[in-house]
Amino acid sequence: SAKPPLNGPARAYASSFVLGNKAYVFGGASDNGMLNDLWSYDNIHGWQPHTPLPGNGRGVAMAFSIDNAGFIVGGLADGNTPLDQLWLYNSVDDSWIPATPALNARYYGTAFTLGQTAYVGTGYVGGVSVASFEEYTPGALDCEGIPGGTALPGTGCDDGQSTTVDDMWSSSCVCAGQVLSDEWVLRQ
């Protein structure tokens, strides 16, 4: 069945990745140039805007996801400038983090993941079509999906509940605290 259209500008050459039960659509080319916006779609909330990627908009970029993080790599900026940049999108706090650039400024390529490793390949490098692939493995992701981050099992967190104390990340990356117990005691 038909779904509602994206609320943002019309576009071509956008990139997409999936995190949990949300599909994300990033950037692409509009009639007014390259876009840096990010939208998510799910069947309950429809289309929702998110924090735009800092800096240049881009189209024909590759995208993939690992754990709780979405990644955008390469593409073309306005003026058809090839990019090697890799950006990590953290859906927990709706933010972008620059990561290690790709080996080549690639565009019109493809990306996929196998386990915790991403493969980015084919497309164009230096204006020439290629069959090569690059492999990317992020540093250890913390419980918020940040490579090398500090939200590790056994460290403090905030579960957002006013009825808990001593909130900590569990070994399965669940933030939870000890429930405060109220009780009445009869003292005589």
Coordinates of N, CA, C and O in Angstrom, one line a residue, residues 4-182:
P4 N 2.8 7.6 3.2 CA 2.9 9.1 3.0 C 4.3 9.5 2.5 O 5.3 8.9 2.8
P5 N 4.3 10.6 1.7 CA 5.6 11.0 1.1 C 6.5 11.7 2.2 O 6.0 12.1 3.2
L6 N 7.8 11.7 1.9 CA 8.7 12.3 2.8 C 8.3 13.8 2.9 O 8.0 14.4 1.9
N7 N 8.4 14.3 4.1 CA 8.0 15.7 4.4 C 9.0 16.7 3.9 O 8.7 17.9 3.7
G8 N 10.2 16.3 3.6 CA 11.3 17.2 3.2 C 11.2 17.5 1.7 O 10.3 17.0 1.0
P9 N 12.2 18.1 1.1 CA 12.3 18.4 -0.3 C 12.3 17.1 -1.1 O 12.9 16.1 -0.7
A10 N 11.9 17.2 -2.3 CA 12.0 16.1 -3.3 C 13.5 15.9 -3.5 O 14.3 16.8 -3.5
R11 N 13.9 14.6 -3.8 CA 15.3 14.4 -3.9 C 15.6 13.1 -4.8 O 14.7 12.3 -5.0
A12 N 16.8 13.0 -5.3 CA 17.3 11.8 -6.0 C 18.6 11.5 -5.3 O 19.2 12.3 -4.7
Y13 N 19.1 10.3 -5.5 CA 20.4 9.9 -5.0 C 20.6 10.0 -3.5 O 21.7 10.2 -3.0
A14 N 19.5 9.7 -2.8 CA 19.6 9.7 -1.3 C 20.2 8.4 -0.9 O 20.3 7.4 -1.6
S15 N 20.6 8.3 0.4 CA 21.1 7.1 1.0 C 20.2 6.6 2.1 O 19.5 7.5 2.7
S16 N 20.2 5.4 2.5 CA 19.4 4.9 3.6 C 20.1 3.8 4.4 O 21.0 3.1 3.9
F17 N 19.6 3.7 5.7 CA 20.1 2.7 6.6 C 18.9 2.4 7.5 O 18.0 3.2 7.6
V18 N 19.0 1.3 8.2 CA 17.9 0.9 9.2 C 18.5 0.7 10.6 O 19.6 0.1 10.7
L19 N 17.9 1.3 11.6 CA 18.2 1.1 13.0 C 17.0 0.6 13.7 O 16.0 1.4 13.8
G20 N 17.0 -0.6 14.2 CA 15.8 -1.1 14.9 C 14.6 -1.1 14.0 O 14.7 -1.7 12.9
N21 N 13.5 -0.5 14.4 CA 12.3 -0.5 13.6 C 12.1 0.8 12.8 O 11.0 1.1 12.4
K22 N 13.2 1.5 12.6 CA 13.1 2.8 11.8 C 14.0 2.7 10.6 O 15.2 2.3 10.7
A23 N 13.5 3.2 9.5 CA 14.3 3.3 8.3 C 14.7 4.8 8.2 O 13.9 5.7 8.5
Y24 N 15.9 5.1 7.9 CA 16.4 6.5 7.8 C 16.8 6.8 6.3 O 17.4 5.9 5.6
V25 N 16.4 8.0 5.9 CA 16.8 8.5 4.6 C 17.6 9.7 4.8 O 17.2 10.7 5.5
F26 N 18.8 9.7 4.1 CA 19.7 10.8 4.3 C 20.0 11.5 3.0 O 20.3 10.9 1.9
G27 N 20.1 12.8 3.0 CA 20.6 13.7 1.9 C 20.1 13.4 0.6 O 18.9 13.1 0.4
G28 N 21.0 13.5 -0.4 CA 20.6 13.3 -1.8 C 20.7 14.7 -2.5 O 21.1 15.7 -2.0
A29 N 20.3 14.7 -3.8 CA 20.3 15.9 -4.6 C 18.9 16.4 -4.8 O 18.0 15.6 -5.2
S30 N 18.7 17.7 -4.6 CA 17.4 18.3 -4.8 C 17.6 19.3 -6.0 O 18.8 19.5 -6.5
D31 N 16.6 19.9 -6.4 CA 16.7 20.9 -7.5 C 17.6 22.1 -7.0 O 18.0 22.9 -7.9
N32 N 17.8 22.3 -5.7 CA 18.6 23.4 -5.2 C 19.9 23.0 -4.7 O 20.6 23.8 -4.0
G33 N 20.4 21.8 -5.0 CA 21.7 21.4 -4.6 C 21.7 20.1 -3.7 O 20.6 19.5 -3.5
M34 N 22.8 19.8 -3.1 CA 22.9 18.6 -2.3 C 22.3 18.9 -0.9 O 22.4 20.0 -0.3
L35 N 21.7 17.8 -0.3 CA 21.0 18.0 1.0 C 21.8 17.3 2.1 O 22.5 16.3 1.8
N36 N 21.7 17.8 3.3 CA 22.3 17.1 4.5 C 21.3 16.7 5.5 O 21.7 16.5 6.7
D37 N 20.0 16.7 5.2 CA 19.0 16.4 6.2 C 18.9 14.9 6.4 O 19.3 14.0 5.6
L38 N 18.3 14.5 7.5 CA 18.1 13.1 7.9 C 16.6 12.9 8.3 O 16.1 13.7 9.2
W39 N 15.9 11.9 7.8 CA 14.6 11.6 8.2 C 14.4 10.1 8.6 O 15.1 9.3 8.0
S40 N 13.6 9.9 9.5 CA 13.3 8.5 9.8 C 11.8 8.2 9.6 O 11.0 9.1 9.6
Y41 N 11.6 6.9 9.3 CA 10.2 6.5 9.0 C 9.9 5.2 9.8 O 10.7 4.3 9.8
D42 N 8.8 5.2 10.5 CA 8.3 4.0 11.1 C 6.8 4.0 10.9 O 6.2 5.0 10.6
N43 N 6.1 2.8 11.1 CA 4.7 2.7 10.8 C 3.8 3.3 11.9 O 2.6 3.5 11.6
I44 N 4.4 3.7 13.0 CA 3.6 4.4 14.0 C 3.6 5.9 13.9 O 2.6 6.6 13.9
H45 N 4.8 6.5 13.8 CA 5.0 7.9 13.7 C 5.1 8.5 12.4 O 5.2 9.7 12.2
G46 N 5.2 7.7 11.3 CA 5.4 8.2 10.0 C 6.8 8.8 9.8 O 7.8 8.3 10.4
W47 N 6.9 9.9 9.1 CA 8.2 10.6 8.9 C 8.5 11.6 10.0 O 7.7 12.4 10.4
Q48 N 9.8 11.5 10.5 CA 10.2 12.4 11.6 C 11.6 13.0 11.2 O 12.5 12.2 10.7
P49 N 11.8 14.3 11.3 CA 13.1 14.9 11.0 C 14.1 14.7 12.1 O 13.7 14.5 13.3
H50 N 15.4 14.6 11.8 CA 16.4 14.5 12.8 C 17.5 15.5 12.5 O 17.4 16.3 11.5
T51 N 18.5 15.6 13.4 CA 19.6 16.5 13.2 C 20.3 16.3 11.9 O 20.7 15.2 11.6
P52 N 20.4 17.4 11.1 CA 21.1 17.3 9.8 C 22.6 17.0 10.0 O 23.2 17.4 11.1
L53 N 23.2 16.4 9.1 CA 24.7 16.2 9.1 C 25.4 17.5 9.1 O 25.0 18.4 8.3
P54 N 26.4 17.7 9.9 CA 27.1 19.0 9.9 C 27.9 19.1 8.6 O 28.3 18.2 8.0
G55 N 28.0 20.4 8.1 CA 28.8 20.6 6.9 C 28.0 20.3 5.6 O 26.8 20.6 5.5
N56 N 28.8 19.8 4.7 CA 28.3 19.6 3.3 C 27.1 18.6 3.2 O 27.2 17.6 3.8
G57 N 26.2 19.0 2.3 CA 25.2 18.0 1.9 C 25.9 17.1 0.9 O 27.0 17.4 0.4
R58 N 25.3 16.0 0.6 CA 25.9 15.1 -0.3 C 24.8 14.1 -0.9 O 23.8 13.9 -0.3
G59 N 25.1 13.7 -2.1 CA 24.3 12.7 -2.8 C 25.2 11.5 -3.2 O 26.4 11.6 -3.1
V60 N 24.6 10.5 -3.7 CA 25.2 9.3 -4.1 C 26.2 8.7 -3.1 O 27.2 8.1 -3.5
A61 N 26.0 8.9 -1.8 CA 26.8 8.4 -0.7 C 26.4 7.0 -0.5 O 25.3 6.5 -0.8
M62 N 27.2 6.2 0.2 CA 26.9 4.9 0.7 C 26.5 5.0 2.1 O 26.9 5.8 2.9
A63 N 25.7 4.0 2.6 CA 25.2 4.0 4.0 C 25.1 2.6 4.5 O 24.9 1.6 3.7
F64 N 25.3 2.4 5.8 CA 25.2 1.1 6.4 C 24.9 1.3 7.9 O 25.1 2.4 8.4
S65 N 24.6 0.3 8.6 CA 24.4 0.3 10.0 C 25.1 -0.8 10.7 O 25.2 -1.9 10.1
I66 N 25.6 -0.5 11.9 CA 26.2 -1.6 12.7 C 25.7 -1.3 14.1 O 25.9 -0.2 14.7
D67 N 25.1 -2.3 14.8 CA 24.5 -2.1 16.1 C 23.6 -0.9 16.1 O 22.7 -0.9 15.3
N68 N 23.8 0.0 17.0 CA 22.8 1.1 17.1 C 23.3 2.4 16.4 O 22.8 3.5 16.6
A69 N 24.2 2.2 15.4 CA 24.8 3.4 14.7 C 24.5 3.2 13.2 O 24.7 2.2 12.7
G70 N 24.2 4.4 12.6 CA 24.1 4.5 11.2 C 25.3 5.2 10.7 O 25.8 6.1 11.3
F71 N 25.8 4.8 9.5 CA 27.0 5.4 8.9 C 26.7 5.9 7.5 O 26.0 5.3 6.7
I72 N 27.2 7.1 7.2 CA 27.2 7.7 5.8 C 28.7 7.9 5.4 O 29.5 8.4 6.1
V73 N 29.0 7.3 4.2 CA 30.4 7.4 3.8 C 30.4 7.9 2.3 O 29.6 7.5 1.5
G74 N 31.4 8.8 2.0 CA 31.6 9.2 0.6 C 30.5 10.0 0.0 O 29.8 10.7 0.7
G75 N 30.4 9.9 -1.3 CA 29.4 10.6 -2.0 C 30.0 11.8 -2.7 O 31.2 12.0 -2.7
L76 N 29.1 12.7 -3.2 CA 29.5 13.9 -3.9 C 28.9 15.1 -3.2 O 27.7 15.1 -2.9
A77 N 29.7 16.1 -3.0 CA 29.1 17.4 -2.4 C 28.8 18.3 -3.6 O 29.0 17.9 -4.8
D78 N 28.2 19.4 -3.3 CA 27.9 20.4 -4.4 C 29.2 20.6 -5.2 O 30.3 20.6 -4.7
G79 N 29.0 20.9 -6.5 CA 30.2 21.0 -7.4 C 30.8 19.7 -7.8 O 31.9 19.7 -8.3
N80 N 30.1 18.6 -7.5 CA 30.6 17.3 -7.8 C 31.9 16.9 -7.2 O 32.8 16.3 -7.8
T81 N 32.1 17.5 -6.0 CA 33.4 17.2 -5.2 C 33.3 15.8 -4.5 O 32.4 15.6 -3.7
P82 N 34.1 14.9 -4.9 CA 34.1 13.6 -4.2 C 34.5 13.7 -2.8 O 35.4 14.5 -2.4
L83 N 33.9 12.9 -1.9 CA 34.2 12.9 -0.5 C 34.6 11.5 0.0 O 34.2 10.5 -0.5
D84 N 35.6 11.5 1.0 CA 36.0 10.3 1.6 C 35.5 10.2 3.1 O 35.8 9.3 3.8
Q85 N 34.7 11.3 3.5 CA 34.3 11.4 4.9 C 33.4 10.2 5.3 O 32.6 9.7 4.5
L86 N 33.6 9.8 6.6 CA 32.7 8.8 7.2 C 32.1 9.5 8.4 O 32.8 10.0 9.3
W87 N 30.7 9.4 8.5 CA 30.0 10.0 9.6 C 29.2 8.9 10.3 O 28.5 8.1 9.6
L88 N 29.2 8.9 11.6 CA 28.4 8.0 12.4 C 27.2 8.8 13.0 O 27.3 9.9 13.5
Y89 N 26.0 8.3 12.8 CA 24.8 8.9 13.3 C 24.4 8.1 14.6 O 24.2 6.8 14.5
N90 N 24.3 8.8 15.7 CA 23.9 8.2 17.0 C 22.5 8.5 17.2 O 22.1 9.6 17.5
S91 N 21.6 7.5 17.1 CA 20.2 7.7 17.3 C 19.8 7.9 18.7 O 18.7 8.4 19.0
V92 N 20.6 7.5 19.7 CA 20.3 7.7 21.1 C 20.2 9.2 21.4 O 19.2 9.6 22.1
D93 N 21.1 10.0 21.0 CA 21.1 11.4 21.3 C 20.9 12.3 20.0 O 21.1 13.5 20.1
D94 N 20.6 11.6 18.9 CA 20.3 12.4 17.6 C 21.5 13.3 17.3 O 21.3 14.5 17.0
S95 N 22.7 12.7 17.2 CA 23.9 13.5 16.9 C 24.8 12.7 15.9 O 24.6 11.5 15.6
W96 N 25.6 13.5 15.2 CA 26.6 13.0 14.2 C 28.0 13.1 14.8 O 28.3 14.1 15.4
I97 N 28.8 12.1 14.5 CA 30.2 12.1 15.0 C 31.1 11.7 13.8 O 30.8 10.7 13.1
P98 N 32.1 12.5 13.5 CA 33.0 12.2 12.4 C 33.8 10.9 12.8 O 34.3 10.8 13.9
A99 N 34.0 10.0 11.8 CA 34.8 8.8 12.1 C 35.9 8.8 11.1 O 36.1 9.7 10.3
T100 N 36.7 7.7 11.1 CA 37.9 7.6 10.2 C 37.5 7.6 8.8 O 36.6 6.8 8.3
P101 N 38.0 8.5 8.0 CA 37.7 8.6 6.6 C 38.0 7.3 5.8 O 38.8 6.5 6.2
A102 N 37.3 7.1 4.7 CA 37.5 6.0 3.9 C 38.9 6.1 3.2 O 39.5 7.2 3.2
L103 N 39.3 5.0 2.6 CA 40.6 5.0 1.9 C 40.6 5.8 0.6 O 41.6 6.4 0.2
N104 N 39.4 5.9 0.0 CA 39.2 6.6 -1.3 C 37.9 7.4 -1.2 O 37.0 7.1 -0.5
A105 N 37.9 8.5 -2.0 CA 36.7 9.3 -2.1 C 35.9 8.6 -3.2 O 36.1 8.7 -4.4
R106 N 34.9 7.9 -2.7 CA 34.1 7.0 -3.6 C 32.6 7.5 -3.6 O 32.1 8.1 -2.7
Y107 N 32.0 7.3 -4.8 CA 30.6 7.7 -4.9 C 29.9 6.8 -5.9 O 30.6 6.0 -6.6
Y108 N 28.6 6.8 -5.9 CA 27.8 5.8 -6.7 C 28.2 4.4 -6.4 O 28.0 3.5 -7.2
G109 N 28.6 4.1 -5.1 CA 29.0 2.7 -4.8 C 27.9 2.0 -4.0 O 26.8 2.4 -4.1
T110 N 28.3 1.0 -3.4 CA 27.4 0.2 -2.6 C 28.0 -0.2 -1.2 O 29.3 0.0 -1.1
A111 N 27.2 -0.5 -0.3 CA 27.7 -0.8 1.1 C 26.9 -1.9 1.7 O 25.6 -2.0 1.4
F112 N 27.5 -2.8 2.4 CA 26.8 -3.8 3.2 C 27.6 -4.2 4.4 O 28.8 -3.8 4.5
T113 N 27.0 -4.9 5.4 CA 27.7 -5.3 6.6 C 27.6 -6.8 6.7 O 26.6 -7.4 6.3
L114 N 28.6 -7.4 7.2 CA 28.6 -8.8 7.7 C 29.1 -8.7 9.1 O 30.3 -8.4 9.3
G115 N 28.2 -9.0 10.0 CA 28.6 -8.9 11.4 C 28.9 -7.5 11.8 O 28.1 -6.6 11.5
Q116 N 30.1 -7.3 12.4 CA 30.5 -6.0 12.8 C 31.4 -5.3 11.8 O 32.1 -4.3 12.1
T117 N 31.5 -5.8 10.6 CA 32.3 -5.2 9.6 C 31.5 -4.7 8.4 O 30.6 -5.4 7.9
A118 N 31.8 -3.5 7.9 CA 31.2 -2.9 6.7 C 32.1 -3.0 5.5 O 33.3 -3.0 5.7
Y119 N 31.5 -3.2 4.4 CA 32.2 -3.3 3.1 C 31.6 -2.2 2.2 O 30.4 -2.2 2.0
V120 N 32.5 -1.4 1.7 CA 32.1 -0.3 0.8 C 32.8 -0.5 -0.5 O 34.1 -0.6 -0.5
G121 N 32.1 -0.5 -1.6 CA 32.8 -0.8 -2.9 C 32.1 -0.4 -4.1 O 31.0 0.2 -4.1
T122 N 32.7 -0.8 -5.2 CA 32.3 -0.5 -6.6 C 32.1 1.1 -6.7 O 32.7 1.8 -6.0
G123 N 31.4 1.5 -7.7 CA 31.2 2.9 -7.9 C 32.3 3.6 -8.6 O 32.9 3.0 -9.5
Y124 N 32.6 4.9 -8.3 CA 33.6 5.7 -8.9 C 34.6 6.2 -7.9 O 34.2 6.6 -6.8
V125 N 35.9 6.1 -8.3 CA 37.0 6.7 -7.5 C 37.8 7.4 -8.5 O 38.3 6.8 -9.5
G126 N 38.0 8.7 -8.3 CA 38.8 9.5 -9.2 C 38.2 9.6 -10.6 O 38.9 9.7 -11.6
G127 N 36.9 9.5 -10.7 CA 36.2 9.6 -12.0 C 36.2 8.3 -12.8 O 35.7 8.3 -14.0
V128 N 36.7 7.2 -12.3 CA 36.8 6.0 -13.0 C 36.0 4.9 -12.2 O 36.1 4.8 -11.0
S129 N 35.2 4.1 -13.0 CA 34.4 3.1 -12.3 C 35.4 2.0 -11.8 O 36.4 1.7 -12.5
V130 N 35.1 1.5 -10.6 CA 36.0 0.5 -10.0 C 35.2 -0.7 -9.5 O 34.0 -0.6 -9.3
A131 N 35.9 -1.8 -9.3 CA 35.3 -3.0 -8.7 C 35.8 -3.3 -7.3 O 35.4 -4.3 -6.7
S132 N 36.7 -2.4 -6.8 CA 37.3 -2.6 -5.5 C 36.4 -2.4 -4.3 O 35.3 -1.7 -4.5
F133 N 36.7 -3.0 -3.2 CA 36.0 -2.8 -1.9 C 37.0 -2.4 -0.8 O 38.1 -2.8 -0.9
E134 N 36.5 -1.6 0.1 CA 37.2 -1.3 1.3 C 36.4 -1.9 2.5 O 35.2 -2.0 2.5
E135 N 37.2 -2.3 3.5 CA 36.6 -2.9 4.7 C 36.7 -1.9 5.9 O 37.8 -1.4 6.1
Y136 N 35.6 -1.8 6.6 CA 35.7 -0.9 7.8 C 35.1 -1.6 9.0 O 34.0 -2.2 9.0
T137 N 35.9 -1.6 10.1 CA 35.4 -2.2 11.4 C 35.6 -1.0 12.4 O 36.7 -0.5 12.7
P138 N 34.4 -0.6 12.9 CA 34.5 0.5 13.9 C 35.2 0.0 15.2 O 35.2 -1.2 15.5
G139 N 35.8 1.0 15.9 CA 36.3 0.6 17.3 C 35.1 0.1 18.1 O 33.9 0.2 17.7
A140 N 35.4 -0.5 19.2 CA 34.4 -1.1 20.0 C 33.3 0.0 20.3 O 33.6 1.1 20.7
L141 N 32.0 -0.4 20.0 CA 30.9 0.5 20.2 C 30.5 0.4 21.7 O 30.4 -0.7 22.2
D142 N 30.2 1.6 22.3 CA 29.7 1.5 23.6 C 28.2 1.3 23.6 O 27.6 1.0 22.6
C143 N 27.6 1.3 24.8 CA 26.2 1.0 24.9 C 25.3 2.0 24.2 O 24.1 1.8 23.9
E144 N 25.8 3.2 23.8 CA 25.0 4.2 23.1 C 25.4 4.2 21.6 O 25.0 5.0 20.8
G145 N 26.2 3.2 21.2 CA 26.5 3.0 19.8 C 27.7 3.9 19.3 O 27.9 4.1 18.1
I146 N 28.5 4.4 20.2 CA 29.6 5.3 19.9 C 30.9 4.5 19.9 O 31.3 3.9 20.9
P147 N 31.7 4.5 18.8 CA 33.0 3.9 18.8 C 33.9 4.5 19.8 O 34.1 5.7 19.9
G148 N 34.4 3.7 20.7 CA 35.4 4.1 21.7 C 34.7 5.0 22.8 O 35.4 5.7 23.6
G149 N 33.4 5.0 22.9 CA 32.6 5.8 23.8 C 32.8 5.3 25.3 O 33.4 4.3 25.5
T150 N 32.3 6.1 26.2 CA 32.4 5.8 27.6 C 31.2 5.1 28.2 O 31.3 4.7 29.4
A151 N 30.1 4.9 27.5 CA 29.0 4.2 28.1 C 29.1 2.7 28.0 O 28.6 2.0 27.2
L152 N 29.9 2.2 28.9 CA 30.3 0.8 28.9 C 29.6 0.0 30.0 O 29.2 0.7 31.1
P153 N 29.4 -1.3 29.9 CA 28.8 -2.0 31.0 C 29.5 -1.8 32.3 O 30.8 -1.8 32.4
G154 N 28.7 -1.5 33.4 CA 29.3 -1.3 34.7 C 29.6 0.2 35.0 O 29.9 0.6 36.1
T155 N 29.4 1.1 34.0 CA 29.5 2.5 34.2 C 28.2 3.1 34.4 O 27.1 2.6 34.0
G156 N 28.2 4.3 35.0 CA 26.9 5.0 35.3 C 26.2 5.5 34.1 O 26.8 5.7 33.0
C157 N 24.9 5.6 34.2 CA 24.0 6.1 33.2 C 22.8 6.7 33.9 O 22.7 6.8 35.1
D158 N 21.9 7.2 33.1 CA 20.6 7.8 33.6 C 19.5 7.1 32.9 O 19.2 7.3 31.7
D159 N 18.7 6.3 33.7 CA 17.6 5.5 33.1 C 16.4 6.4 32.9 O 15.3 5.9 32.4
G160 N 16.4 7.6 33.4 CA 15.3 8.5 33.2 C 14.2 8.3 34.2 O 13.1 8.9 34.1
Q161 N 14.4 7.4 35.2 CA 13.4 7.1 36.2 C 13.7 7.8 37.5 O 14.8 7.6 38.0
S162 N 12.8 8.6 38.0 CA 13.1 9.3 39.3 C 12.9 8.3 40.5 O 13.3 8.7 41.6
T163 N 12.5 7.1 40.2 CA 12.3 6.2 41.3 C 13.4 5.2 41.4 O 13.3 4.2 42.1
T164 N 14.5 5.4 40.7 CA 15.7 4.6 40.8 C 16.9 5.4 41.2 O 17.0 6.6 41.0
V165 N 17.9 4.6 41.7 CA 19.2 5.2 42.1 C 20.3 4.3 41.6 O 20.1 3.1 41.2
D166 N 21.6 4.8 41.6 CA 22.7 4.0 41.2 C 22.5 3.3 39.8 O 22.8 2.2 39.6
D167 N 22.1 4.1 38.8 CA 21.8 3.6 37.5 C 23.2 3.2 36.8 O 24.2 3.9 36.9
M168 N 23.2 2.0 36.2 CA 24.4 1.5 35.6 C 24.0 0.8 34.3 O 22.9 0.2 34.1
W169 N 25.0 0.7 33.3 CA 24.8 -0.1 32.1 C 25.0 -1.5 32.5 O 26.0 -1.8 33.1
S170 N 24.1 -2.4 32.1 CA 24.3 -3.8 32.3 C 25.2 -4.4 31.2 O 25.5 -3.8 30.2
S171 N 25.5 -5.7 31.4 CA 26.4 -6.4 30.4 C 25.7 -6.5 29.0 O 26.3 -6.6 28.0
S172 N 24.3 -6.4 29.0 CA 23.6 -6.4 27.7 C 23.2 -4.9 27.3 O 22.3 -4.8 26.5
C173 N 23.9 -3.9 27.9 CA 23.7 -2.5 27.5 C 22.3 -2.0 27.8 O 21.7 -1.2 27.0
V174 N 21.7 -2.4 28.9 CA 20.5 -1.9 29.4 C 20.8 -1.0 30.5 O 21.5 -1.4 31.5
C175 N 20.3 0.3 30.5 CA 20.5 1.2 31.6 C 19.4 1.1 32.6 O 18.2 1.3 32.2
A176 N 19.8 0.7 33.8 CA 18.7 0.5 34.8 C 19.4 0.8 36.2 O 20.6 0.6 36.4
G177 N 18.5 1.2 37.1 CA 18.9 1.4 38.5 C 18.2 0.6 39.5 O 17.3 -0.2 39.1
Q178 N 18.6 0.8 40.7 CA 17.9 0.1 41.8 C 16.7 0.9 42.2 O 16.7 2.1 42.4
V179 N 15.6 0.2 42.3 CA 14.3 0.8 42.6 C 14.3 1.3 44.1 O 14.7 0.5 45.0
L180 N 14.0 2.5 44.3 CA 13.8 3.0 45.6 C 12.6 2.4 46.3 O 11.6 2.3 45.7
S181 N 12.8 1.9 47.5 CA 11.6 1.3 48.1 C 11.2 2.1 49.3 O 12.0 2.6 50.1
D182 N 9.9 2.4 49.2 CA 9.3 3.2 50.3 C 8.7 2.2 51.3 O 8.0 1.2 50.8

